[in-house]
Amino acid sequence: LQTMSGNEDDWLALKPQEPSPSQCCGSGCKPCIYDVYEKELAQWERAKAKKDKSLLMEKKEQSNNSELNPDTFTAFNISSVEQLTEDTYQYKFELPGNSSLQLSLGQHIVLRGVVNGLEVQRAYTPISPGNAEGYFEVLMKCYEAGLMSQYIKTWKKGDMVFWRGPFGGFPYRPNKYGELLMLASGTGLAPMLPILQSITDDEEDETFVTLVGCFRTFDKIYLKPLLQDLARYWNVRIFYVLSQETSLEKLPWSYQENTYIGRLAEDLVKMIINSCRRKPFVLICGSSAFNEDMNRYLKAAGIEENSCFVF
C-alpha cells in the first residue's frame, strides 16, 4: 500500500467501529472486545496523524496458524455437527496435527459471528477434555431470537469459524475440596464436564461430586450416555431436575430415583446440600436469573460466598 494522504472520508471509513453491547460477551475476558477496540483506535489515530495507511495493516490480520490466542481471532474448521435436541447442537472443531487447546478447567473461549452486518461475540466453554488431541467440542443452544444463534444455525461441516481465548476458568486442583456441588442449568453443564472428567480420570483424586442438572424435560437432557457413565463412579452422584415433566413414571426406571419434577427451589437445594457427604464447594452455571436464585438459596442454606464459584 503506497503512502497517500487520502481524504477525510477515506480515513473515516477505516476508523475502527466502537463495539456494540451485543459484541461484549460479558464474561470479563482479558482483553475484552472494548480493550481491543481502544488499541485499534489508538493505532488508527497514529496512522491518520502520519497519513500512512500501511500502519493499519497489522490490525486486519487474522491468525490462520490455528493457535488459540486471547488477542486475535483464529479460524478453526468445523469437522462435525451433531444435533442433540431440537435446539442444542454439539460442534467439533479441528486442531492441526495432534495439538490440543491446552485449556485449564472451566476456561471459556469467545466466538465471533456476523449477522446482518452486525458483529456479535459470545463465550462458550468447550466440553471436550482440555488435553483432547486434534479437536475440541462445544455445546451450543440456539435461541429463536438470538443473533448468534442465527449465525450458528447456518454452520455446516467444513465451515471456518473464528474463536479467541482462553479466558476465565476455575482454578481446580485434585483433592482441594472434599465435595464439589455442581448446579447447572441447560448448557450450563458445559464448564462442569471437563472438571468432572478430570476427577474421574485421576485415580488419586478422591473428591466427591454431586452434579445437579436442570432441564425442561427428560428429552432435553444433553449427553445422557456420558452422564450415565460418569454416574457409575463411586464418588459421583448426578441428579436431574425437570421443570416441565409431569410425572416420574414416564421416565426410564434408572432415572426415577435421582430425578425431581419441578424447579430447583430453596428446599430442594437444602436437601441436596444436607445429603452431601462433606461440606461442599459449589459451582454454578446457568442464566443470570438461575445464578441469582442459586446464590440466594445457598445463602439461606448457610453456604458462605467464598465457598461458591459462578461461571
mmCIF file of C-alpha atoms in Angstrom:
data_model
loop_
_atom_site.group_PDB
_atom_site.id
_atom_site.type_symbol
_atom_site.label_atom_id
_atom_site.label_comp_id
_atom_site.label_asym_id
_atom_site.label_seq_id
_atom_site.Cartn_x
_atom_site.Cartn_y
_atom_site.Cartn_z
ATOM 1 C CA LEU A 1 0.000 0.000 0.000
ATOM 2 C CA GLN A 2 1.560 3.272 -1.047
ATOM 3 C CA THR A 3 1.515 6.141 1.417
ATOM 4 C CA MET A 4 -1.162 8.543 0.321
ATOM 5 C CA SER A 5 -2.747 11.479 2.026
ATOM 6 C CA GLY A 6 -6.268 10.173 1.448
ATOM 7 C CA ASN A 7 -9.224 12.439 2.070
ATOM 8 C CA GLU A 8 -11.123 12.645 5.334
ATOM 9 C CA ASP A 9 -13.844 10.221 4.124
ATOM 10 C CA ASP A 10 -11.280 7.542 3.370
ATOM 11 C CA TRP A 11 -9.934 7.783 6.875
ATOM 12 C CA LEU A 12 -13.412 7.750 8.426
ATOM 13 C CA ALA A 13 -14.189 4.563 6.525
ATOM 14 C CA LEU A 14 -11.116 2.966 8.096
ATOM 15 C CA LYS A 15 -11.890 4.113 11.629
ATOM 16 C CA PRO A 16 -12.486 1.145 13.957
ATOM 17 C CA GLN A 17 -16.133 0.759 14.944
ATOM 18 C CA GLU A 18 -16.881 1.044 18.627
ATOM 19 C CA PRO A 19 -18.227 -2.336 19.771
ATOM 20 C CA SER A 20 -21.952 -2.541 20.379
ATOM 21 C CA PRO A 21 -23.087 -4.096 23.679
ATOM 22 C CA SER A 22 -24.037 -7.263 21.733
ATOM 23 C CA GLN A 23 -20.381 -7.828 20.949
ATOM 24 C CA CYS A 24 -19.294 -7.984 24.572
ATOM 25 C CA CYS A 25 -19.955 -11.457 25.938
ATOM 26 C CA GLY A 26 -19.977 -10.088 29.479
ATOM 27 C CA SER A 27 -17.679 -12.786 30.807
ATOM 28 C CA GLY A 28 -14.889 -10.497 31.965
ATOM 29 C CA CYS A 29 -12.388 -11.512 29.261
ATOM 30 C CA LYS A 30 -8.888 -10.034 29.310
ATOM 31 C CA PRO A 31 -8.529 -8.400 26.827
ATOM 32 C CA CYS A 32 -12.215 -7.533 26.432
ATOM 33 C CA ILE A 33 -13.509 -6.581 22.974
ATOM 34 C CA TYR A 34 -13.509 -2.971 24.283
ATOM 35 C CA ASP A 35 -9.786 -3.230 25.144
ATOM 36 C CA VAL A 36 -9.083 -4.448 21.611
ATOM 37 C CA TYR A 37 -11.119 -1.503 20.235
ATOM 38 C CA GLU A 38 -9.116 1.024 22.306
ATOM 39 C CA LYS A 39 -5.909 -0.475 20.944
ATOM 40 C CA GLU A 40 -7.149 -0.341 17.333
ATOM 41 C CA LEU A 41 -8.450 3.206 17.761
ATOM 42 C CA ALA A 42 -5.050 4.393 19.031
ATOM 43 C CA GLN A 43 -3.434 2.670 16.036
ATOM 44 C CA TRP A 44 -5.876 4.370 13.646
ATOM 45 C CA GLU A 45 -5.194 7.771 15.227
ATOM 46 C CA ARG A 46 -1.428 7.271 14.825
ATOM 47 C CA ALA A 47 -1.811 6.222 11.191
ATOM 48 C CA LYS A 48 -4.115 9.170 10.445
ATOM 49 C CA ALA A 49 -1.717 11.648 12.064
ATOM 50 C CA LYS A 50 1.093 10.284 9.884
ATOM 51 C CA LYS A 51 -1.253 9.901 6.881
ATOM 52 C CA ASP A 52 0.079 6.391 6.399
ATOM 53 C CA LYS A 53 -2.485 3.645 5.829
ATOM 54 C CA SER A 54 0.100 0.907 5.875
ATOM 55 C CA LEU A 55 0.232 1.376 9.659
ATOM 56 C CA LEU A 56 -3.274 -0.086 9.789
ATOM 57 C CA MET A 57 -2.407 -3.296 8.010
ATOM 58 C CA GLU A 58 -1.486 -5.304 11.087
ATOM 59 C CA LYS A 59 -4.976 -4.959 12.587
ATOM 60 C CA LYS A 60 -6.628 -6.732 9.691
ATOM 61 C CA GLU A 61 -4.625 -9.860 10.312
ATOM 62 C CA GLN A 62 -6.401 -12.913 11.488
ATOM 63 C CA SER A 63 -4.316 -15.783 12.555
ATOM 64 C CA ASN A 64 -4.551 -18.958 10.492
ATOM 65 C CA ASN A 65 -1.923 -20.935 12.346
ATOM 66 C CA SER A 66 -4.746 -22.441 14.447
ATOM 67 C CA GLU A 67 -3.152 -21.454 17.730
ATOM 68 C CA LEU A 68 -5.784 -20.104 20.051
ATOM 69 C CA ASN A 69 -4.884 -16.560 21.120
ATOM 70 C CA PRO A 70 -6.655 -14.136 23.501
ATOM 71 C CA ASP A 71 -5.900 -11.059 21.357
ATOM 72 C CA THR A 72 -6.756 -12.119 17.823
ATOM 73 C CA PHE A 73 -9.403 -14.379 16.365
ATOM 74 C CA THR A 74 -8.193 -17.637 14.881
ATOM 75 C CA ALA A 75 -10.015 -19.653 12.218
ATOM 76 C CA PHE A 76 -10.993 -23.228 13.056
ATOM 77 C CA ASN A 77 -12.604 -25.761 10.742
ATOM 78 C CA ILE A 78 -15.881 -27.487 11.752
ATOM 79 C CA SER A 79 -15.331 -31.237 11.420
ATOM 80 C CA SER A 80 -18.764 -32.396 12.584
ATOM 81 C CA VAL A 81 -22.192 -31.130 13.593
ATOM 82 C CA GLU A 82 -24.436 -33.233 15.806
ATOM 83 C CA GLN A 83 -27.943 -32.205 16.817
ATOM 84 C CA LEU A 84 -28.608 -33.251 20.427
ATOM 85 C CA THR A 85 -32.106 -31.812 20.976
ATOM 86 C CA GLU A 86 -34.335 -29.621 18.815
ATOM 87 C CA ASP A 87 -32.334 -26.519 19.766
ATOM 88 C CA THR A 88 -28.980 -27.830 21.009
ATOM 89 C CA TYR A 89 -26.000 -28.870 18.921
ATOM 90 C CA GLN A 90 -22.566 -30.301 19.537
ATOM 91 C CA TYR A 91 -19.876 -28.947 17.210
ATOM 92 C CA LYS A 92 -16.470 -30.483 16.730
ATOM 93 C CA PHE A 93 -13.581 -28.281 15.534
ATOM 94 C CA GLU A 94 -10.311 -29.465 14.047
ATOM 95 C CA LEU A 95 -6.946 -28.701 15.604
ATOM 96 C CA PRO A 96 -3.854 -29.129 13.396
ATOM 97 C CA GLY A 97 -1.808 -32.288 13.859
ATOM 98 C CA ASN A 98 -2.339 -33.683 17.311
ATOM 99 C CA SER A 99 -2.273 -30.329 19.066
ATOM 100 C CA SER A 100 -4.684 -29.580 21.897
ATOM 101 C CA LEU A 101 -6.274 -26.350 23.113
ATOM 102 C CA GLN A 102 -4.478 -26.677 26.468
ATOM 103 C CA LEU A 103 -7.345 -25.067 28.343
ATOM 104 C CA SER A 104 -7.322 -25.166 32.092
ATOM 105 C CA LEU A 105 -10.523 -26.402 33.694
ATOM 106 C CA GLY A 106 -13.670 -24.430 33.045
ATOM 107 C CA GLN A 107 -11.985 -21.876 30.781
ATOM 108 C CA HIS A 108 -14.128 -20.371 28.045
ATOM 109 C CA ILE A 109 -13.393 -19.190 24.519
ATOM 110 C CA VAL A 110 -15.121 -16.397 22.611
ATOM 111 C CA LEU A 111 -16.843 -16.874 19.265
ATOM 112 C CA ARG A 112 -17.260 -14.103 16.722
ATOM 113 C CA GLY A 113 -20.200 -14.083 14.348
ATOM 114 C CA VAL A 114 -21.565 -11.564 11.872
ATOM 115 C CA VAL A 115 -25.339 -11.373 11.428
ATOM 116 C CA ASN A 116 -26.916 -8.865 9.021
ATOM 117 C CA GLY A 117 -23.672 -6.909 9.120
ATOM 118 C CA LEU A 118 -23.703 -6.772 12.922
ATOM 119 C CA GLU A 119 -20.786 -8.360 14.757
ATOM 120 C CA VAL A 120 -21.716 -10.455 17.789
ATOM 121 C CA GLN A 121 -19.462 -12.199 20.308
ATOM 122 C CA ARG A 122 -20.392 -14.884 22.815
ATOM 123 C CA ALA A 123 -18.480 -17.004 25.297
ATOM 124 C CA TYR A 124 -18.670 -20.810 25.272
ATOM 125 C CA THR A 125 -16.913 -23.450 27.339
ATOM 126 C CA PRO A 126 -15.573 -26.439 25.371
ATOM 127 C CA ILE A 127 -16.906 -29.726 26.767
ATOM 128 C CA SER A 128 -14.017 -31.817 25.438
ATOM 129 C CA PRO A 129 -11.186 -32.599 27.889
ATOM 130 C CA GLY A 130 -8.569 -29.813 27.892
ATOM 131 C CA ASN A 131 -5.909 -32.241 26.655
ATOM 132 C CA ALA A 132 -8.016 -33.702 23.807
ATOM 133 C CA GLU A 133 -5.726 -34.001 20.789
ATOM 134 C CA GLY A 134 -6.590 -32.865 17.281
ATOM 135 C CA TYR A 135 -10.031 -31.458 18.120
ATOM 136 C CA PHE A 136 -12.237 -29.592 20.580
ATOM 137 C CA GLU A 137 -16.006 -29.764 21.059
ATOM 138 C CA VAL A 138 -18.516 -27.100 22.039
ATOM 139 C CA LEU A 139 -22.131 -27.480 23.155
ATOM 140 C CA MET A 140 -24.373 -24.707 21.825
ATOM 141 C CA LYS A 141 -28.003 -23.851 22.330
ATOM 142 C CA CYS A 142 -29.773 -21.918 19.585
ATOM 143 C CA TYR A 143 -32.455 -19.437 20.618
ATOM 144 C CA GLU A 144 -35.277 -18.398 18.298
ATOM 145 C CA ALA A 145 -34.440 -14.691 18.507
ATOM 146 C CA GLY A 146 -30.731 -14.944 19.313
ATOM 147 C CA LEU A 147 -28.422 -13.067 16.959
ATOM 148 C CA MET A 148 -25.562 -15.505 17.437
ATOM 149 C CA SER A 149 -27.997 -18.413 17.087
ATOM 150 C CA GLN A 150 -28.990 -17.216 13.599
ATOM 151 C CA TYR A 151 -25.326 -17.385 12.639
ATOM 152 C CA ILE A 152 -24.681 -20.763 14.295
ATOM 153 C CA LYS A 153 -27.727 -22.333 12.593
ATOM 154 C CA THR A 154 -26.095 -21.794 9.199
ATOM 155 C CA TRP A 155 -22.967 -23.820 10.070
ATOM 156 C CA LYS A 156 -22.090 -26.906 8.084
ATOM 157 C CA LYS A 157 -19.215 -29.339 8.240
ATOM 158 C CA GLY A 158 -16.137 -27.725 6.627
ATOM 159 C CA ASP A 159 -17.063 -24.152 7.547
ATOM 160 C CA MET A 160 -14.435 -21.893 9.124
ATOM 161 C CA VAL A 161 -15.318 -20.241 12.416
ATOM 162 C CA PHE A 162 -13.355 -17.637 14.402
ATOM 163 C CA TRP A 163 -12.503 -18.065 18.092
ATOM 164 C CA ARG A 164 -10.235 -16.284 20.581
ATOM 165 C CA GLY A 165 -9.226 -17.124 24.135
ATOM 166 C CA PRO A 166 -8.870 -18.776 26.525
ATOM 167 C CA PHE A 167 -10.366 -16.748 29.375
ATOM 168 C CA GLY A 168 -11.518 -17.249 32.919
ATOM 169 C CA GLY A 169 -11.615 -20.705 34.364
ATOM 170 C CA PHE A 170 -11.979 -22.281 37.748
ATOM 171 C CA PRO A 171 -8.620 -22.960 39.445
ATOM 172 C CA TYR A 172 -9.281 -26.615 40.301
ATOM 173 C CA ARG A 173 -6.671 -28.822 41.996
ATOM 174 C CA PRO A 174 -7.180 -32.522 42.784
ATOM 175 C CA ASN A 175 -8.338 -33.149 46.356
ATOM 176 C CA LYS A 176 -8.544 -29.423 47.091
ATOM 177 C CA TYR A 177 -12.213 -29.730 48.051
ATOM 178 C CA GLY A 178 -13.978 -32.502 49.960
ATOM 179 C CA GLU A 179 -17.014 -32.332 47.716
ATOM 180 C CA LEU A 180 -17.963 -30.273 44.687
ATOM 181 C CA LEU A 181 -21.653 -29.489 44.276
ATOM 182 C CA MET A 182 -22.329 -28.501 40.657
ATOM 183 C CA LEU A 183 -25.572 -26.663 39.937
ATOM 184 C CA ALA A 184 -26.057 -26.445 36.168
ATOM 185 C CA SER A 185 -28.971 -25.283 34.081
ATOM 186 C CA GLY A 186 -29.146 -26.359 30.425
ATOM 187 C CA THR A 187 -25.893 -25.696 28.575
ATOM 188 C CA GLY A 188 -24.500 -24.546 31.951
ATOM 189 C CA LEU A 189 -23.465 -28.187 32.032
ATOM 190 C CA ALA A 190 -20.547 -27.322 29.715
ATOM 191 C CA PRO A 191 -17.953 -25.974 32.198
ATOM 192 C CA MET A 192 -18.801 -28.745 34.690
ATOM 193 C CA LEU A 193 -17.934 -31.629 32.374
ATOM 194 C CA PRO A 194 -14.157 -31.102 31.973
ATOM 195 C CA ILE A 195 -13.824 -30.736 35.768
ATOM 196 C CA LEU A 196 -15.913 -33.836 36.391
ATOM 197 C CA GLN A 197 -13.954 -35.838 33.810
ATOM 198 C CA SER A 198 -10.618 -34.717 35.226
ATOM 199 C CA ILE A 199 -11.734 -36.074 38.629
ATOM 200 C CA THR A 200 -12.928 -39.425 37.281
ATOM 201 C CA ASP A 201 -9.798 -39.797 35.103
ATOM 202 C CA ASP A 202 -7.487 -39.297 38.087
ATOM 203 C CA GLU A 203 -7.392 -42.323 40.374
ATOM 204 C CA GLU A 204 -5.652 -40.249 43.047
ATOM 205 C CA ASP A 205 -8.426 -37.640 43.109
ATOM 206 C CA GLU A 206 -10.933 -38.613 45.781
ATOM 207 C CA THR A 207 -13.153 -35.545 45.559
ATOM 208 C CA PHE A 208 -16.857 -36.330 45.840
ATOM 209 C CA VAL A 209 -19.019 -34.726 43.157
ATOM 210 C CA THR A 210 -22.751 -34.046 43.193
ATOM 211 C CA LEU A 211 -23.974 -32.702 39.867
ATOM 212 C CA VAL A 212 -27.498 -31.273 39.627
ATOM 213 C CA GLY A 213 -28.622 -30.751 36.032
ATOM 214 C CA CYS A 214 -31.743 -28.650 35.421
ATOM 215 C CA PHE A 215 -33.616 -29.199 32.165
ATOM 216 C CA ARG A 216 -37.169 -28.660 30.969
ATOM 217 C CA THR A 217 -37.975 -32.283 30.100
ATOM 218 C CA PHE A 218 -36.275 -35.678 30.053
ATOM 219 C CA ASP A 219 -35.751 -35.388 26.273
ATOM 220 C CA LYS A 220 -33.842 -32.151 26.769
ATOM 221 C CA ILE A 221 -31.120 -33.672 28.978
ATOM 222 C CA TYR A 222 -27.900 -33.408 26.963
ATOM 223 C CA LEU A 223 -25.202 -36.061 26.690
ATOM 224 C CA LYS A 224 -27.124 -38.746 28.598
ATOM 225 C CA PRO A 225 -24.692 -41.598 27.772
ATOM 226 C CA LEU A 226 -21.726 -39.571 29.043
ATOM 227 C CA LEU A 227 -23.566 -38.550 32.224
ATOM 228 C CA GLN A 228 -24.704 -42.147 32.859
ATOM 229 C CA ASP A 229 -21.086 -43.301 32.517
ATOM 230 C CA LEU A 230 -19.854 -40.654 34.945
ATOM 231 C CA ALA A 231 -22.583 -41.511 37.470
ATOM 232 C CA ARG A 232 -21.148 -45.048 37.741
ATOM 233 C CA TYR A 233 -18.047 -43.766 39.538
ATOM 234 C CA TRP A 234 -18.000 -44.342 43.293
ATOM 235 C CA ASN A 235 -17.518 -40.635 44.052
ATOM 236 C CA VAL A 236 -20.059 -39.141 41.602
ATOM 237 C CA ARG A 237 -23.805 -38.582 42.058
ATOM 238 C CA ILE A 238 -25.978 -36.994 39.395
ATOM 239 C CA PHE A 239 -29.454 -35.590 39.994
ATOM 240 C CA TYR A 240 -31.832 -34.202 37.393
ATOM 241 C CA VAL A 241 -34.451 -31.504 37.990
ATOM 242 C CA LEU A 242 -37.062 -31.351 35.221
ATOM 243 C CA SER A 243 -39.257 -28.258 35.289
ATOM 244 C CA GLN A 244 -41.846 -29.287 32.676
ATOM 245 C CA GLU A 245 -42.058 -33.053 33.102
ATOM 246 C CA THR A 246 -45.381 -34.173 34.571
ATOM 247 C CA SER A 247 -44.577 -37.475 36.253
ATOM 248 C CA LEU A 248 -41.601 -39.645 37.099
ATOM 249 C CA GLU A 249 -43.441 -42.771 35.940
ATOM 250 C CA LYS A 250 -42.825 -41.937 32.290
ATOM 251 C CA LEU A 251 -39.045 -41.903 32.813
ATOM 252 C CA PRO A 252 -36.794 -44.958 32.439
ATOM 253 C CA TRP A 253 -36.590 -46.614 35.868
ATOM 254 C CA SER A 254 -32.846 -45.977 36.076
ATOM 255 C CA TYR A 255 -33.605 -42.237 36.197
ATOM 256 C CA GLN A 256 -36.571 -42.281 38.533
ATOM 257 C CA GLU A 257 -34.776 -42.299 41.851
ATOM 258 C CA ASN A 258 -32.388 -39.427 41.057
ATOM 259 C CA THR A 259 -34.823 -37.120 39.262
ATOM 260 C CA TYR A 260 -37.051 -34.383 40.690
ATOM 261 C CA ILE A 261 -40.023 -32.788 38.975
ATOM 262 C CA GLY A 262 -40.434 -29.022 39.217
ATOM 263 C CA ARG A 263 -37.845 -26.326 39.755
ATOM 264 C CA LEU A 264 -34.617 -26.352 41.709
ATOM 265 C CA ALA A 265 -36.098 -24.383 44.600
ATOM 266 C CA GLU A 266 -34.687 -23.489 48.007
ATOM 267 C CA ASP A 267 -35.942 -26.583 49.853
ATOM 268 C CA LEU A 268 -34.521 -28.963 47.237
ATOM 269 C CA VAL A 269 -31.154 -27.145 47.311
ATOM 270 C CA LYS A 270 -31.080 -27.511 51.107
ATOM 271 C CA MET A 271 -31.972 -31.179 50.899
ATOM 272 C CA ILE A 272 -29.207 -31.873 48.369
ATOM 273 C CA ILE A 273 -26.640 -29.942 50.447
ATOM 274 C CA ASN A 274 -27.646 -31.915 53.534
ATOM 275 C CA SER A 275 -27.172 -35.155 51.606
ATOM 276 C CA CYS A 276 -23.602 -34.188 50.578
ATOM 277 C CA ARG A 277 -21.003 -36.394 52.197
ATOM 278 C CA ARG A 278 -18.712 -33.475 53.024
ATOM 279 C CA LYS A 279 -19.191 -29.723 53.216
ATOM 280 C CA PRO A 280 -19.486 -28.780 49.541
ATOM 281 C CA PHE A 281 -17.776 -26.126 47.461
ATOM 282 C CA VAL A 282 -20.451 -25.031 44.952
ATOM 283 C CA LEU A 283 -20.039 -24.357 41.229
ATOM 284 C CA ILE A 284 -22.926 -22.599 39.457
ATOM 285 C CA CYS A 285 -23.608 -22.095 35.760
ATOM 286 C CA GLY A 286 -26.828 -21.071 34.037
ATOM 287 C CA SER A 287 -28.767 -17.989 33.034
ATOM 288 C CA SER A 288 -28.246 -14.883 35.142
ATOM 289 C CA ALA A 289 -31.652 -15.468 36.762
ATOM 290 C CA PHE A 290 -30.674 -19.055 37.627
ATOM 291 C CA ASN A 291 -27.327 -17.927 39.058
ATOM 292 C CA GLU A 292 -29.006 -15.282 41.221
ATOM 293 C CA ASP A 293 -31.590 -17.768 42.534
ATOM 294 C CA MET A 294 -28.897 -20.322 43.381
ATOM 295 C CA ASN A 295 -26.815 -17.713 45.215
ATOM 296 C CA ARG A 296 -29.873 -16.812 47.287
ATOM 297 C CA TYR A 297 -30.744 -20.440 48.112
ATOM 298 C CA LEU A 298 -27.146 -21.249 49.053
ATOM 299 C CA LYS A 299 -27.010 -18.284 51.396
ATOM 300 C CA ALA A 300 -30.229 -19.493 53.030
ATOM 301 C CA ALA A 301 -28.654 -22.942 53.366
ATOM 302 C CA GLY A 302 -25.644 -21.445 55.165
ATOM 303 C CA ILE A 303 -23.099 -21.763 52.341
ATOM 304 C CA GLU A 304 -20.627 -18.836 52.524
ATOM 305 C CA GLU A 305 -19.896 -16.744 49.471
ATOM 306 C CA ASN A 306 -16.250 -17.847 49.480
ATOM 307 C CA SER A 307 -17.493 -21.431 49.027
ATOM 308 C CA CYS A 308 -19.106 -20.678 45.647
ATOM 309 C CA PHE A 309 -17.877 -20.024 42.134
ATOM 310 C CA VAL A 310 -20.154 -18.771 39.330
ATOM 311 C CA PHE A 311 -19.097 -19.374 35.732
#
